[in-house]
Amino acid sequence: VGQTLDLPTDKTHHLIGVLRLRDDAAVTLFNGTEEEFGARLKVMDKRRVLATIVSAESPCRESSLSITLWLGVCKRDAMAAALRRSTELGVSAIQPVLTDFSAVGSKQVSKLAEKWQQVVEGAAEQSGRTRLPVLHAVSDLQTLLARAMSDPAEARYVAHPGGGAFSPPGENCQRCLIAIGPEGGFSTNEIQNMTGTGFTTVSLGPRILRAETAPAVALSLLQYMSGDLSG
């Protein structure tokens, strides 16, 4: 408290150019590690804004269930929407995955990584998250499955139309992993490889969901079953 920060240029533009805030406006800042700070602005010019911290607290808004999402890389707009909604719904970590049906190649993905990070940060700010989800570097499915053998996740699910009912991960489960494919889902071979690595196939209902909708449905179900949506 009492510390004055020189805000980044992109935040300055958003506060002054978009939100039209002026001197002494009250804002809330967060550092991505479960702390939140009340601050007052000092506008130096249209490119520079200072924020003086006037209060600090550690509100409890994060889920008790740590969820890692393996997200099949899909088309640009759908990917951004999936990242945004997953962040809003409290995902702990997101692992973009190149799959058989991914419409974006590895060269294109490398150019999109920075944009994806911006989407996650913006969604965390908008939704009042106090912990920033970890956005991992993109990887192919086979590499991830090899690593999964030593992953501490206590429950592993993969969304698939032929899967069973979504059952609770267990009362004492603290970590789980859910895999969602891109447009077209996962291939038959990919599903076989995943079930052979301890994944349980689960259905997200009788209707066909868009690539950006499926993660939101899966995360909502997991958060509901963990008690995170009970208020």
Short mmCIF file of C-alpha atoms in Angstrom, two decimals:
data_model
loop_
_atom_site.label_atom_id
_atom_site.label_comp_id
_atom_site.label_asym_id
_atom_site.label_seq_id
_atom_site.Cartn_x
_atom_site.Cartn_y
_atom_site.Cartn_z
CA VAL A 1 0.00 0.00 0.00
CA GLY A 2 1.32 3.44 -0.91
CA GLN A 3 3.40 2.15 -3.82
CA THR A 4 3.04 3.97 -7.15
CA LEU A 5 3.19 1.98 -10.38
CA ASP A 6 3.85 3.14 -13.93
CA LEU A 7 1.22 1.24 -15.91
CA PRO A 8 2.07 -0.55 -19.19
CA THR A 9 1.27 1.25 -22.43
CA ASP A 10 -1.52 -1.14 -23.44
CA LYS A 11 -3.25 -0.73 -20.07
CA THR A 12 -2.87 3.05 -20.31
CA HIS A 13 -4.57 3.06 -23.71
CA HIS A 14 -7.44 0.93 -22.42
CA LEU A 15 -7.99 3.05 -19.30
CA ILE A 16 -7.71 6.45 -20.98
CA GLY A 17 -8.66 5.83 -24.60
CA VAL A 18 -11.38 3.20 -24.13
CA LEU A 19 -12.79 3.58 -20.61
CA ARG A 20 -12.19 7.37 -20.56
CA LEU A 21 -10.97 7.38 -16.96
CA ARG A 22 -9.44 10.55 -15.56
CA ASP A 23 -7.36 11.71 -12.58
CA ASP A 24 -8.17 10.11 -9.23
CA ALA A 25 -10.36 7.42 -10.80
CA ALA A 26 -10.58 4.27 -8.69
CA VAL A 27 -9.41 1.02 -10.30
CA THR A 28 -8.68 -2.53 -9.21
CA LEU A 29 -5.35 -4.16 -10.06
CA PHE A 30 -4.30 -7.77 -9.70
CA ASN A 31 -0.94 -9.51 -9.93
CA GLY A 32 -2.11 -12.95 -11.03
CA THR A 33 -1.21 -14.62 -7.73
CA GLU A 34 -4.45 -14.26 -5.76
CA GLU A 35 -3.91 -10.68 -4.57
CA GLU A 36 -6.05 -7.69 -5.52
CA PHE A 37 -5.26 -4.01 -5.06
CA GLY A 38 -7.41 -0.90 -4.98
CA ALA A 39 -5.65 2.03 -6.65
CA ARG A 40 -6.09 5.64 -7.71
CA LEU A 41 -4.96 6.94 -11.08
CA LYS A 42 -2.74 9.88 -11.90
CA VAL A 43 -2.87 10.76 -15.60
CA MET A 44 0.46 12.20 -16.71
CA ASP A 45 -0.45 12.33 -20.41
CA LYS A 46 -2.34 10.18 -22.93
CA ARG A 47 0.54 7.67 -23.00
CA ARG A 48 1.44 7.54 -19.33
CA VAL A 49 -0.65 6.79 -16.27
CA LEU A 50 0.46 6.17 -12.69
CA ALA A 51 -1.51 4.08 -10.20
CA THR A 52 -1.06 4.52 -6.45
CA ILE A 53 -2.11 1.50 -4.39
CA VAL A 54 -4.48 2.41 -1.56
CA SER A 55 -5.65 -1.04 -0.40
CA ALA A 56 -4.78 -4.72 -0.70
CA GLU A 57 -6.75 -7.90 -0.13
CA SER A 58 -6.78 -11.59 -1.03
CA PRO A 59 -10.36 -12.44 -2.06
CA CYS A 60 -11.30 -16.10 -2.48
CA ARG A 61 -12.55 -16.49 -6.06
CA GLU A 62 -10.56 -19.48 -7.27
CA SER A 63 -11.94 -23.00 -7.47
CA SER A 64 -10.80 -25.66 -5.02
CA LEU A 65 -10.51 -28.02 -8.02
CA SER A 66 -7.43 -27.44 -10.18
CA ILE A 67 -8.49 -28.10 -13.78
CA THR A 68 -6.09 -28.43 -16.68
CA LEU A 69 -7.68 -28.12 -20.12
CA TRP A 70 -6.11 -29.76 -23.14
CA LEU A 71 -7.61 -27.66 -25.92
CA GLY A 72 -7.39 -28.84 -29.52
CA VAL A 73 -6.12 -25.96 -31.64
CA CYS A 74 -9.06 -24.72 -33.70
CA LYS A 75 -9.76 -21.82 -36.04
CA ARG A 76 -8.68 -18.38 -34.89
CA ASP A 77 -11.98 -16.89 -33.67
CA ALA A 78 -13.13 -20.16 -32.11
CA MET A 79 -9.80 -20.55 -30.31
CA ALA A 80 -9.99 -17.05 -28.87
CA ALA A 81 -13.57 -17.64 -27.69
CA ALA A 82 -12.63 -20.98 -26.11
CA LEU A 83 -9.68 -19.43 -24.27
CA ARG A 84 -11.83 -16.55 -23.05
CA ARG A 85 -14.69 -18.69 -21.76
CA SER A 86 -12.37 -21.23 -20.15
CA THR A 87 -10.60 -18.47 -18.25
CA GLU A 88 -13.91 -16.99 -17.10
CA LEU A 89 -14.96 -20.42 -15.81
CA GLY A 90 -11.92 -20.80 -13.59
CA VAL A 91 -9.58 -23.13 -15.49
CA SER A 92 -6.16 -23.42 -13.83
CA ALA A 93 -4.06 -24.23 -16.89
CA ILE A 94 -4.60 -24.47 -20.64
CA GLN A 95 -2.55 -26.69 -22.91
CA PRO A 96 -3.12 -25.99 -26.64
CA VAL A 97 -2.85 -29.27 -28.56
CA LEU A 98 -2.19 -29.94 -32.24
CA THR A 99 -4.38 -32.87 -33.28
CA ASP A 100 -5.28 -34.78 -36.43
CA PHE A 101 -8.16 -32.40 -37.13
CA SER A 102 -6.52 -29.09 -36.13
CA ALA A 103 -7.13 -26.53 -38.89
CA VAL A 104 -4.09 -24.45 -37.90
CA GLY A 105 -0.52 -25.61 -38.55
CA SER A 106 2.45 -25.41 -36.18
CA LYS A 107 3.98 -22.43 -38.04
CA GLN A 108 0.77 -20.42 -37.72
CA VAL A 109 0.41 -21.37 -34.06
CA SER A 110 3.77 -19.84 -33.13
CA LYS A 111 2.52 -16.48 -34.42
CA LEU A 112 -0.70 -16.72 -32.42
CA ALA A 113 0.78 -17.53 -29.00
CA GLU A 114 1.14 -13.89 -27.93
CA LYS A 115 -2.43 -13.11 -28.98
CA TRP A 116 -3.70 -16.11 -27.03
CA GLN A 117 -1.90 -14.88 -23.92
CA GLN A 118 -3.52 -11.47 -24.30
CA VAL A 119 -6.95 -13.10 -24.58
CA VAL A 120 -6.38 -15.07 -21.36
CA GLU A 121 -5.15 -12.00 -19.48
CA GLY A 122 -8.07 -9.88 -20.68
CA ALA A 123 -10.60 -12.54 -19.68
CA ALA A 124 -9.00 -12.90 -16.25
CA GLU A 125 -9.26 -9.15 -15.69
CA GLN A 126 -12.86 -8.95 -16.91
CA SER A 127 -14.05 -11.87 -14.80
CA GLY A 128 -12.34 -10.83 -11.57
CA ARG A 129 -9.91 -13.75 -11.46
CA THR A 130 -7.19 -13.37 -8.86
CA ARG A 131 -4.98 -16.10 -10.31
CA LEU A 132 -3.90 -16.01 -13.94
CA PRO A 133 -4.33 -19.36 -15.71
CA VAL A 134 -1.12 -20.86 -17.05
CA LEU A 135 -1.10 -20.95 -20.85
CA HIS A 136 1.39 -23.60 -21.94
CA ALA A 137 3.26 -23.63 -25.24
CA VAL A 138 1.47 -25.61 -27.93
CA SER A 139 2.36 -29.29 -28.21
CA ASP A 140 1.31 -32.32 -30.22
CA LEU A 141 -0.92 -34.94 -28.65
CA GLN A 142 1.59 -37.79 -28.70
CA THR A 143 4.14 -35.75 -26.74
CA LEU A 144 1.52 -34.84 -24.15
CA LEU A 145 0.34 -38.42 -23.76
CA ALA A 146 3.90 -39.54 -23.10
CA ARG A 147 4.17 -36.93 -20.34
CA ALA A 148 0.72 -37.75 -18.94
CA MET A 149 1.99 -40.98 -17.44
CA SER A 150 3.70 -38.92 -14.72
CA ASP A 151 1.01 -36.21 -14.45
CA PRO A 152 -0.47 -35.98 -10.92
CA ALA A 153 -4.02 -35.39 -12.17
CA GLU A 154 -6.37 -37.65 -10.22
CA ALA A 155 -9.06 -37.76 -12.92
CA ARG A 156 -8.67 -37.56 -16.70
CA TYR A 157 -11.53 -37.02 -19.12
CA VAL A 158 -11.79 -36.65 -22.88
CA ALA A 159 -14.97 -35.29 -24.43
CA HIS A 160 -16.25 -37.67 -27.10
CA PRO A 161 -19.75 -38.26 -28.56
CA GLY A 162 -19.56 -41.96 -27.73
CA GLY A 163 -18.57 -41.37 -24.13
CA GLY A 164 -20.46 -42.13 -20.97
CA ALA A 165 -22.15 -39.80 -18.50
CA PHE A 166 -19.97 -37.15 -16.87
CA SER A 167 -19.46 -38.48 -13.33
CA PRO A 168 -18.02 -36.42 -10.44
CA PRO A 169 -14.21 -36.60 -10.14
CA GLY A 170 -14.44 -37.67 -6.50
CA GLU A 171 -14.96 -35.86 -3.20
CA ASN A 172 -11.25 -35.65 -2.41
CA CYS A 173 -10.06 -34.99 -5.96
CA GLN A 174 -7.96 -31.82 -6.16
CA ARG A 175 -6.62 -32.02 -9.72
CA CYS A 176 -8.25 -33.15 -12.94
CA LEU A 177 -7.62 -32.94 -16.66
CA ILE A 178 -10.19 -32.53 -19.42
CA ALA A 179 -9.35 -32.83 -23.13
CA ILE A 180 -11.50 -31.12 -25.77
CA GLY A 181 -10.83 -31.58 -29.48
CA PRO A 182 -10.96 -28.94 -32.25
CA GLU A 183 -13.63 -28.76 -34.95
CA GLY A 184 -14.38 -32.41 -35.71
CA GLY A 185 -13.20 -33.60 -32.29
CA PHE A 186 -10.48 -36.21 -31.83
CA SER A 187 -9.84 -38.94 -34.38
CA THR A 188 -10.59 -42.58 -33.59
CA ASN A 189 -6.87 -43.30 -33.26
CA GLU A 190 -6.42 -40.37 -30.86
CA ILE A 191 -9.29 -41.56 -28.68
CA GLN A 192 -7.77 -45.03 -28.51
CA ASN A 193 -4.40 -43.61 -27.51
CA MET A 194 -5.97 -41.43 -24.84
CA THR A 195 -8.08 -44.15 -23.27
CA GLY A 196 -4.96 -46.28 -23.22
CA THR A 197 -3.28 -43.57 -21.14
CA GLY A 198 -5.97 -43.45 -18.47
CA PHE A 199 -8.51 -41.06 -19.98
CA THR A 200 -12.23 -41.70 -19.57
CA THR A 201 -14.44 -40.74 -22.51
CA VAL A 202 -17.37 -38.54 -21.47
CA SER A 203 -20.35 -37.14 -23.32
CA LEU A 204 -21.28 -33.45 -23.17
CA GLY A 205 -24.89 -34.15 -24.08
CA PRO A 206 -26.97 -35.28 -27.06
CA ARG A 207 -26.36 -32.19 -29.22
CA ILE A 208 -23.36 -31.26 -31.37
CA LEU A 209 -21.41 -28.41 -29.75
CA ARG A 210 -19.17 -25.89 -31.44
CA ALA A 211 -15.45 -26.04 -30.67
CA GLU A 212 -15.68 -22.89 -28.54
CA THR A 213 -18.79 -24.09 -26.68
CA ALA A 214 -17.59 -27.55 -25.64
CA PRO A 215 -14.88 -26.32 -23.20
CA ALA A 216 -17.40 -24.04 -21.48
CA VAL A 217 -19.87 -26.92 -21.02
CA ALA A 218 -17.21 -29.32 -19.72
CA LEU A 219 -15.73 -26.79 -17.30
CA SER A 220 -19.17 -25.75 -16.06
CA LEU A 221 -20.01 -29.38 -15.28
CA LEU A 222 -16.72 -29.93 -13.44
CA GLN A 223 -17.03 -26.70 -11.46
CA TYR A 224 -20.65 -27.47 -10.57
CA MET A 225 -19.75 -30.96 -9.36
CA SER A 226 -16.86 -29.55 -7.31
CA GLY A 227 -19.16 -27.01 -5.62
CA ASP A 228 -17.52 -23.97 -7.22
CA LEU A 229 -20.81 -22.71 -8.69
CA SER A 230 -22.81 -23.09 -5.48
CA GLY A 231 -22.23 -19.47 -4.49
#
